[in-house]
PDB file of C-alpha atoms in Angstrom:
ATOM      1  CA  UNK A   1     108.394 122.741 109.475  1.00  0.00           C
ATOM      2  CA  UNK A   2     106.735 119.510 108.432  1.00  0.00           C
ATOM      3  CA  UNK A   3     104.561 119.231 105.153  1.00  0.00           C
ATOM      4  CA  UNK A   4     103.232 116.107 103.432  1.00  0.00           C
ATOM      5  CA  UNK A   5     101.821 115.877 100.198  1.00  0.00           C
ATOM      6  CA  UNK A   6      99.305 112.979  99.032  1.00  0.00           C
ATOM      7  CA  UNK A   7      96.652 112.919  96.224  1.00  0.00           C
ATOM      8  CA  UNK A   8      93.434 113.449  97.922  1.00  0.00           C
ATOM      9  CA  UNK A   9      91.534 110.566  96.218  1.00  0.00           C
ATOM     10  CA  UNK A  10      91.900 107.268  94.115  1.00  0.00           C
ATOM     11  CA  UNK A  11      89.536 105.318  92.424  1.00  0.00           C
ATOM     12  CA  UNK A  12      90.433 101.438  91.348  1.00  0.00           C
ATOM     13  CA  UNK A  13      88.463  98.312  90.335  1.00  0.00           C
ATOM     14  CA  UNK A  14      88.576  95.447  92.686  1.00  0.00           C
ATOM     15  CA  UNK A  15      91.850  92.391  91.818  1.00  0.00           C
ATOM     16  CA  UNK A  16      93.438  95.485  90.884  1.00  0.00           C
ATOM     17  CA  UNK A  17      96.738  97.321  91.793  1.00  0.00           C
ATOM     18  CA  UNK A  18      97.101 100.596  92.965  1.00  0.00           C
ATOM     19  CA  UNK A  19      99.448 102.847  94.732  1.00  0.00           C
ATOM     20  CA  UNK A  20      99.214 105.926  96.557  1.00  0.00           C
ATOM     21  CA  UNK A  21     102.183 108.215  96.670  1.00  0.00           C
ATOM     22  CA  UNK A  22     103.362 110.320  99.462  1.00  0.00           C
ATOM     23  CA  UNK A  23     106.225 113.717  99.394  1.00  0.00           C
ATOM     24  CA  UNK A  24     107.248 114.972 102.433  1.00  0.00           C
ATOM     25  CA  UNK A  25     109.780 117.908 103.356  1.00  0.00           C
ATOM     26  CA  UNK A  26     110.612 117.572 107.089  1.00  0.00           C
ATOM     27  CA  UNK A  27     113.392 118.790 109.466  1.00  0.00           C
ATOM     28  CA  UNK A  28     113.741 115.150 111.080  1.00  0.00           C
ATOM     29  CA  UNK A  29     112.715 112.261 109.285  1.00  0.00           C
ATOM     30  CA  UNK A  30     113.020 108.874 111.515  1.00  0.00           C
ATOM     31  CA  UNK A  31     111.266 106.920 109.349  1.00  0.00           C
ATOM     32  CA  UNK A  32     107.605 106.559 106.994  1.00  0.00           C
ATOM     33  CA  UNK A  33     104.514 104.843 108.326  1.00  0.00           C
ATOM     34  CA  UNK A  34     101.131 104.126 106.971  1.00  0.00           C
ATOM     35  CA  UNK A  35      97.985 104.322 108.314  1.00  0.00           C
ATOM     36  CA  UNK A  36      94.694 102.943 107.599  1.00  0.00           C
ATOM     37  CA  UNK A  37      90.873 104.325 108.413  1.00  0.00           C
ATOM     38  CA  UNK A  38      87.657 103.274 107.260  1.00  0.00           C
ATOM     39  CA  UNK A  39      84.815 106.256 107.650  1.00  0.00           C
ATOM     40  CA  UNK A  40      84.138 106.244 111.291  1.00  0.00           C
ATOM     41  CA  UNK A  41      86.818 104.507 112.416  1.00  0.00           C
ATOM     42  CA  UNK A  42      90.184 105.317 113.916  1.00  0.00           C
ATOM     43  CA  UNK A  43      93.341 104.385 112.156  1.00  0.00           C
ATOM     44  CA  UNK A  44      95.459 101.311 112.071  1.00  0.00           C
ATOM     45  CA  UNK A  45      98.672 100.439 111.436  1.00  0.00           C
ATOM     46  CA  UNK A  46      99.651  99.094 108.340  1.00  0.00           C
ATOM     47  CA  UNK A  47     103.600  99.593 107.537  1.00  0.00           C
ATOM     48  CA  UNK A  48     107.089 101.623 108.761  1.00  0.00           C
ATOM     49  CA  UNK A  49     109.998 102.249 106.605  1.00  0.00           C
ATOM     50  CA  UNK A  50     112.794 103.309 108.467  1.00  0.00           C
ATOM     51  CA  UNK A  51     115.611 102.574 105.736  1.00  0.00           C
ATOM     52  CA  UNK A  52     115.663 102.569 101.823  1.00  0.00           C
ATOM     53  CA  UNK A  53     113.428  99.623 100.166  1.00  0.00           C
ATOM     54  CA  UNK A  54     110.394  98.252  99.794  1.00  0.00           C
ATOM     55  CA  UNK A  55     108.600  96.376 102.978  1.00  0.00           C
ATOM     56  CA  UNK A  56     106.203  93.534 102.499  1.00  0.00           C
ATOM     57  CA  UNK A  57     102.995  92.524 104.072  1.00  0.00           C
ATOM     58  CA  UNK A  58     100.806  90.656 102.620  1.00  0.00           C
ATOM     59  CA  UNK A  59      98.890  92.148 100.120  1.00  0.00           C
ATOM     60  CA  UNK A  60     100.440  95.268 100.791  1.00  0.00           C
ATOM     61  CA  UNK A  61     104.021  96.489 100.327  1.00  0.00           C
ATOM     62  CA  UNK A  62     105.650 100.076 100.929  1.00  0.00           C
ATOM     63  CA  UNK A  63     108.448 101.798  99.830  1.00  0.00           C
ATOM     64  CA  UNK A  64     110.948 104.617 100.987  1.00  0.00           C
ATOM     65  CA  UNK A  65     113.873 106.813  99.068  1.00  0.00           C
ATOM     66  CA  UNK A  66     115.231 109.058 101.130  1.00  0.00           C
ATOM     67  CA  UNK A  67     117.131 110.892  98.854  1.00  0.00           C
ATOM     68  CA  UNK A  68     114.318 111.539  97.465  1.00  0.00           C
ATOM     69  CA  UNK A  69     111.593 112.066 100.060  1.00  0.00           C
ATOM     70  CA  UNK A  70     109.438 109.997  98.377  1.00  0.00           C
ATOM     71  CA  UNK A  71     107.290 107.078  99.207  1.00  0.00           C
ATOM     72  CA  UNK A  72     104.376 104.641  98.334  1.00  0.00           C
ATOM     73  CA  UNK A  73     101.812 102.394  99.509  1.00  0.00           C
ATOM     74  CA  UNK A  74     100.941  99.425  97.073  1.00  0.00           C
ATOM     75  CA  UNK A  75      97.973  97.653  97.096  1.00  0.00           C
ATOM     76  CA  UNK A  76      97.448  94.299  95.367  1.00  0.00           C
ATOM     77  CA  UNK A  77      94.493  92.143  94.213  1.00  0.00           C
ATOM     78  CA  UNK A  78      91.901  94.970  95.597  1.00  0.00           C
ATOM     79  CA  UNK A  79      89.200  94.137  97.821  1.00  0.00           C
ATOM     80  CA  UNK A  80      86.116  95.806  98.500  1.00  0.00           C
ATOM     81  CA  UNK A  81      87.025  95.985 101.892  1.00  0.00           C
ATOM     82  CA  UNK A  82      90.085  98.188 101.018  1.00  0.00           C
ATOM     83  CA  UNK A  83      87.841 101.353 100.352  1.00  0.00           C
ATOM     84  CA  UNK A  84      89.165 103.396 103.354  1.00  0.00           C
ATOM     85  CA  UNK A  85      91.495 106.579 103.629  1.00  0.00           C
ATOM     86  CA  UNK A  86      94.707 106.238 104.123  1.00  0.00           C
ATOM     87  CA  UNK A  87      97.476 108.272 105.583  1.00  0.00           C
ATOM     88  CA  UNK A  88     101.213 108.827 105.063  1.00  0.00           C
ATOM     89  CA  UNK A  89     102.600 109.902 108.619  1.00  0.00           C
ATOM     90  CA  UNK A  90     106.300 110.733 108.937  1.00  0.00           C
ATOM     91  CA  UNK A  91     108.233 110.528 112.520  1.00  0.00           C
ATOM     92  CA  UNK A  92     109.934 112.917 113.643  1.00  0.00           C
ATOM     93  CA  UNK A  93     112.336 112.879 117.019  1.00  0.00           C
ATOM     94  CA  UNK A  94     108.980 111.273 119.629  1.00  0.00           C
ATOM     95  CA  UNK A  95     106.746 113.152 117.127  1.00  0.00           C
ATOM     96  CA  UNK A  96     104.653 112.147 114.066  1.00  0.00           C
ATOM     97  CA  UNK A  97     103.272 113.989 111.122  1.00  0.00           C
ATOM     98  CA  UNK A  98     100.132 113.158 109.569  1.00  0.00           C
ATOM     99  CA  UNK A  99      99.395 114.001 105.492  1.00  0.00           C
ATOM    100  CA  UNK A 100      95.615 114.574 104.483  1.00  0.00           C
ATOM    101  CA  UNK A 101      94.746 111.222 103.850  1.00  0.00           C
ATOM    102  CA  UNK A 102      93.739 109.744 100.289  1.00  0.00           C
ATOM    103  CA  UNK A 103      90.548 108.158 100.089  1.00  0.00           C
ATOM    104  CA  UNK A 104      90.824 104.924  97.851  1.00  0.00           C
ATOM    105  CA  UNK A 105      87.399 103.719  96.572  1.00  0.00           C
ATOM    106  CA  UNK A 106      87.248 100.624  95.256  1.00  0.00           C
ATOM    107  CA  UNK A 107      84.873  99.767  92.736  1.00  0.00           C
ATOM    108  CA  UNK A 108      83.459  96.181  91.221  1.00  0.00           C
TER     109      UNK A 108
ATOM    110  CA  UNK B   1      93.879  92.826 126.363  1.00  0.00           C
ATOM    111  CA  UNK B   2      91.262  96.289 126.163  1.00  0.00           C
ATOM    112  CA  UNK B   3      93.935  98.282 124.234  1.00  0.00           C
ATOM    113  CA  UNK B   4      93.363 101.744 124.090  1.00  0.00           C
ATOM    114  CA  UNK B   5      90.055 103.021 125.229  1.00  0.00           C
ATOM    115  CA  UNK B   6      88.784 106.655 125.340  1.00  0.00           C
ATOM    116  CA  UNK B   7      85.469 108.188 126.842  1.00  0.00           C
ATOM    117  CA  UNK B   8      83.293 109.581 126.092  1.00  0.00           C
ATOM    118  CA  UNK B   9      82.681 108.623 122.264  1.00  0.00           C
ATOM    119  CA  UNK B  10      80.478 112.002 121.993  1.00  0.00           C
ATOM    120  CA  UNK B  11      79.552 114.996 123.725  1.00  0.00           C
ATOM    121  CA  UNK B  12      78.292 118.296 122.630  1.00  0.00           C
ATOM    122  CA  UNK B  13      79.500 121.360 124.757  1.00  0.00           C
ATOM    123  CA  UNK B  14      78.508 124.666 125.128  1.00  0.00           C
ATOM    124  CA  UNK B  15      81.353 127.439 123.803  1.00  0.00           C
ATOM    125  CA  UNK B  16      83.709 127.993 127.663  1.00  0.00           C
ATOM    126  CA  UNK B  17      82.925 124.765 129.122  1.00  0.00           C
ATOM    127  CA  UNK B  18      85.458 122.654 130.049  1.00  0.00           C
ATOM    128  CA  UNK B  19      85.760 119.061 130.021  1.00  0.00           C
ATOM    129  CA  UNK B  20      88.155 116.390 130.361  1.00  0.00           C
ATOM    130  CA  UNK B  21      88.955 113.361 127.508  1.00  0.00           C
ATOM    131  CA  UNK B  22      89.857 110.192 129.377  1.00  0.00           C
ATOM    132  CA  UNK B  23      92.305 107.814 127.974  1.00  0.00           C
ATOM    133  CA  UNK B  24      93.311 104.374 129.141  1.00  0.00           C
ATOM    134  CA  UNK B  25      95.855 102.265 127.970  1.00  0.00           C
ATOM    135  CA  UNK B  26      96.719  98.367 129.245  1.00  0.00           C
ATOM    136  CA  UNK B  27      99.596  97.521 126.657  1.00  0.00           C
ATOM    137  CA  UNK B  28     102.441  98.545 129.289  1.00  0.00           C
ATOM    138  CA  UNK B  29     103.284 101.343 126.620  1.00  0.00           C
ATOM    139  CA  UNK B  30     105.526 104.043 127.047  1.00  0.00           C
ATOM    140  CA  UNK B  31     104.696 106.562 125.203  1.00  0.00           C
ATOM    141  CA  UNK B  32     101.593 108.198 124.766  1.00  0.00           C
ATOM    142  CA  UNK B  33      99.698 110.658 121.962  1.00  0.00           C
ATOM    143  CA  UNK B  34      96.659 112.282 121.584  1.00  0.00           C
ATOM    144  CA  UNK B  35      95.487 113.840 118.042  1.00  0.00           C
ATOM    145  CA  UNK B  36      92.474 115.680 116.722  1.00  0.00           C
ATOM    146  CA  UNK B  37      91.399 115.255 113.258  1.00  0.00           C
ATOM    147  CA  UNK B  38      89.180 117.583 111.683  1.00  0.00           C
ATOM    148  CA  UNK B  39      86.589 116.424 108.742  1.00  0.00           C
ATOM    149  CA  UNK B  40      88.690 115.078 105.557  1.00  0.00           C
ATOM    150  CA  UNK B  41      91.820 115.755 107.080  1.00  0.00           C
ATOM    151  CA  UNK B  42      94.568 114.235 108.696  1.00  0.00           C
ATOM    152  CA  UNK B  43      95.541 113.814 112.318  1.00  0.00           C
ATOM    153  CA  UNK B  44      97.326 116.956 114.253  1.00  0.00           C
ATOM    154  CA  UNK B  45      99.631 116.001 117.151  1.00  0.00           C
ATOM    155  CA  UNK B  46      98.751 117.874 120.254  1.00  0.00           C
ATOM    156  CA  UNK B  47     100.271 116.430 122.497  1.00  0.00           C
ATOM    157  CA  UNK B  48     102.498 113.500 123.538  1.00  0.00           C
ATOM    158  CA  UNK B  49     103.950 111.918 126.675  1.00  0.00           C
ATOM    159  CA  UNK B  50     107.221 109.251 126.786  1.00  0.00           C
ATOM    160  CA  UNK B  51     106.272 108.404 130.128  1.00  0.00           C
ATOM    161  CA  UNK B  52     104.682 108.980 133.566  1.00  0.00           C
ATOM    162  CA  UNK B  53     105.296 112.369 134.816  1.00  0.00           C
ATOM    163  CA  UNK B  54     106.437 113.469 131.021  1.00  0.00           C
ATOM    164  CA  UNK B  55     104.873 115.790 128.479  1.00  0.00           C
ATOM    165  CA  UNK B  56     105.276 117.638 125.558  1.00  0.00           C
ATOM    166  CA  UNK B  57     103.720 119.801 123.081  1.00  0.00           C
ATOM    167  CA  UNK B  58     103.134 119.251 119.566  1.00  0.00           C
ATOM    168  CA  UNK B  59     101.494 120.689 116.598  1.00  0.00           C
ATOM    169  CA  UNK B  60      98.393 122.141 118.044  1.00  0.00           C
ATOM    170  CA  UNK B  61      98.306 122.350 121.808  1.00  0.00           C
ATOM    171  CA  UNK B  62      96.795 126.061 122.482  1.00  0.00           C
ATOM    172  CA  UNK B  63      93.918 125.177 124.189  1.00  0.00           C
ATOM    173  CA  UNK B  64      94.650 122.196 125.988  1.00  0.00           C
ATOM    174  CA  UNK B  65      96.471 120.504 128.619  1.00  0.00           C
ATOM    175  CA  UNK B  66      97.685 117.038 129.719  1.00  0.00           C
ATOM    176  CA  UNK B  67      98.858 115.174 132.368  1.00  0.00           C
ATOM    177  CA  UNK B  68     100.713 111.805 132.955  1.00  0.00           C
ATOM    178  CA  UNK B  69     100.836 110.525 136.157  1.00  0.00           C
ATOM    179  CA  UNK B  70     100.713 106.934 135.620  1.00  0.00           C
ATOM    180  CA  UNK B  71     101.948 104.522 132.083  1.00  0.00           C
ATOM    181  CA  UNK B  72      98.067 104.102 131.758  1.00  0.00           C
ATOM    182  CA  UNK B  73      96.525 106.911 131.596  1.00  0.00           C
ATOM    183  CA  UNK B  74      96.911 110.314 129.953  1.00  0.00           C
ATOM    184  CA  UNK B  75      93.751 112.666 130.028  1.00  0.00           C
ATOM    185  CA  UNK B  76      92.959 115.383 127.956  1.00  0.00           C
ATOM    186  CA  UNK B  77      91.761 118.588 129.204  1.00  0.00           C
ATOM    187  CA  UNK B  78      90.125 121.449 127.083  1.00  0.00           C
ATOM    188  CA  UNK B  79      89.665 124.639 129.148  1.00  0.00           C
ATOM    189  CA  UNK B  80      87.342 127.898 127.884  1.00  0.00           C
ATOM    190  CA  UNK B  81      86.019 125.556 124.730  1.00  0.00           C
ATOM    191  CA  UNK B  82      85.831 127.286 121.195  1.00  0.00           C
ATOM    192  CA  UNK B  83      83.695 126.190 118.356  1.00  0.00           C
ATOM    193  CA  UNK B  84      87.607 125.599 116.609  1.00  0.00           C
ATOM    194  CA  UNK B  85      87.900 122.455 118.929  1.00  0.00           C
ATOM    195  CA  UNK B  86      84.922 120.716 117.242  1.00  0.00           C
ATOM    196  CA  UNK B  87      86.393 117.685 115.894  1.00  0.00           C
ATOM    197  CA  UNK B  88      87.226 113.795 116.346  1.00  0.00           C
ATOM    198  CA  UNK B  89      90.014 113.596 119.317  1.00  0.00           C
ATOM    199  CA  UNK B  90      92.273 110.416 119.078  1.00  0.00           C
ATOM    200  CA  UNK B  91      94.368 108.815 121.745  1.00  0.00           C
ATOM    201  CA  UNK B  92      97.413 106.702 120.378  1.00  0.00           C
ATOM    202  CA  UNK B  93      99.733 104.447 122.157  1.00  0.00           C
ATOM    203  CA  UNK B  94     103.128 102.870 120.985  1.00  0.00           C
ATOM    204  CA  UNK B  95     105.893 100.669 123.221  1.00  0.00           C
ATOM    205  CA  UNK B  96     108.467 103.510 122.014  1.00  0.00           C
ATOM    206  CA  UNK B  97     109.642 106.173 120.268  1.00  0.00           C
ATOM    207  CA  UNK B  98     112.568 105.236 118.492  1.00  0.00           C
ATOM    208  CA  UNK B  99     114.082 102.323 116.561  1.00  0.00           C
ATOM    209  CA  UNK B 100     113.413 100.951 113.472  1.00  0.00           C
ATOM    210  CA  UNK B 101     109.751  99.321 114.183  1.00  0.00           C
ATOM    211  CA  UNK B 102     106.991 102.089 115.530  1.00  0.00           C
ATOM    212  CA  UNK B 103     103.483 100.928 115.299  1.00  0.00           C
ATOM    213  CA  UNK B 104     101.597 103.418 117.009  1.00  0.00           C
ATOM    214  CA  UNK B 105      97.540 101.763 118.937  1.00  0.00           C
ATOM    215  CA  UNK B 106      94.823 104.186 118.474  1.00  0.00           C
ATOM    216  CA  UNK B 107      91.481 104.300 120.854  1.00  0.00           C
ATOM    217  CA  UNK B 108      88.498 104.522 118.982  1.00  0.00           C
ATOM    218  CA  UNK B 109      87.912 108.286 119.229  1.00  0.00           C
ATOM    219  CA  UNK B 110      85.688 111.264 120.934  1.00  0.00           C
ATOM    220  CA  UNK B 111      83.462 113.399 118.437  1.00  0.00           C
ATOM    221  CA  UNK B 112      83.200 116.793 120.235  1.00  0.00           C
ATOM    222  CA  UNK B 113      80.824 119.408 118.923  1.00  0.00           C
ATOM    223  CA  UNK B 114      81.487 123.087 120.413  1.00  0.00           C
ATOM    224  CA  UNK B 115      78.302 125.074 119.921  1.00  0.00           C
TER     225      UNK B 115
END
């Protein structure tokens, strides 16, 4: 089976840094996205990590081990516009698993 | 370009109606998803598609049923509705499956109540 694991909530200040963490134990793993949704909303794309490393965009970066079934979202310079859940989602062979979401609220 | 667009947004349905979930994509995508998402959780795969005339299960599918006959659309059909199936129902798109870039296009949701 599939099972994600990803702290349910984070609070930050805005201009600062945070990351969220996400574990996963899964039979297939094709690579780690994330996934952004404001309350409401539906979610949108933010990264993929297929191989080992960290993967830059902008204000945001993620990172995948493998070995260790481990990876992060990092946000940078916070915005207010940043308060939003986000999801971990792992792909399986044409399939993808969703974690719980953790909500980030960002604070002035 | 519409993207991927899904109706209705809401409905409220009496517990063994049935109803169907329309979903329309115009990205020339492949493959195909829908999810439901139940409050403060994440999204459950029910079903996918990785092309016309294709379909699989995934997670959750008791309870419903697809079809795929053309790259465009993929409907959703609930038969006998439960008050379980209350939730937000989210069609997804993505160009493919595989390879090392898989950014997945989601419509903008149905809220379904079950009463």
């Amino acid at each position: 089976g599939q099972s994600l694991e990803q702290p349910s909530e984070v609070t930050a200040v805005e201009g600062a840094i945070v990351q969220i963490n996400c574990t996963y134990q899964t039979s297939g793993f094709y690579g780690l996205s994330w996934y952004q949704q404001h309350d409401g909303g539906a979610p949108t794309f933010l990264s993929y990590n297929a191989l080992d490393g960290l993967e830059e965009t902008g204000r945001f970066s993620s990172f995948l081990s493998r070995s260790d079934s481990y990876g992060y979202l990092l946000l940078q310079e916070l915005q207010m516009k940043d308060s939003a859940s986000y999801f971990c989602a792992v792909r399986g062979f044409n399939k993808f698993y969703f974690g719980s979401g953790t909500k980030l609220n960002v604070k002035p | 370009n519409a993207g991927v667009t899904q109706t209705p947004k809401f409905r409220i349905l009496k517990i063994g109606q049935s109803m169907t979930l329309q979903c329309t994509q115009d990205m020339n995508h492949n493959y195909m998803y829908w999810y439901r998402q139940d409050p403060g959780m994440g999204l459950k795969l029910i079903y996918y598609s990785v092309g016309a005339g294709i379909t699989d299960k995934g997670e959750v599918p008791n309870g419903y049923n697809v079809s795929r006959s053309t790259t465009e659309d993929f409907p959703l059909r609930l038969e006998l509705a439960a008050p379980s199936q209350t939730s937000v129902y989210f069609c997804a798109s993505s160009l493919t499956g595989q390879g090392t870039y898989n950014e997945q296009f989601f419509g903008p949701g149905t809220r379904l109540t079950v009463l």
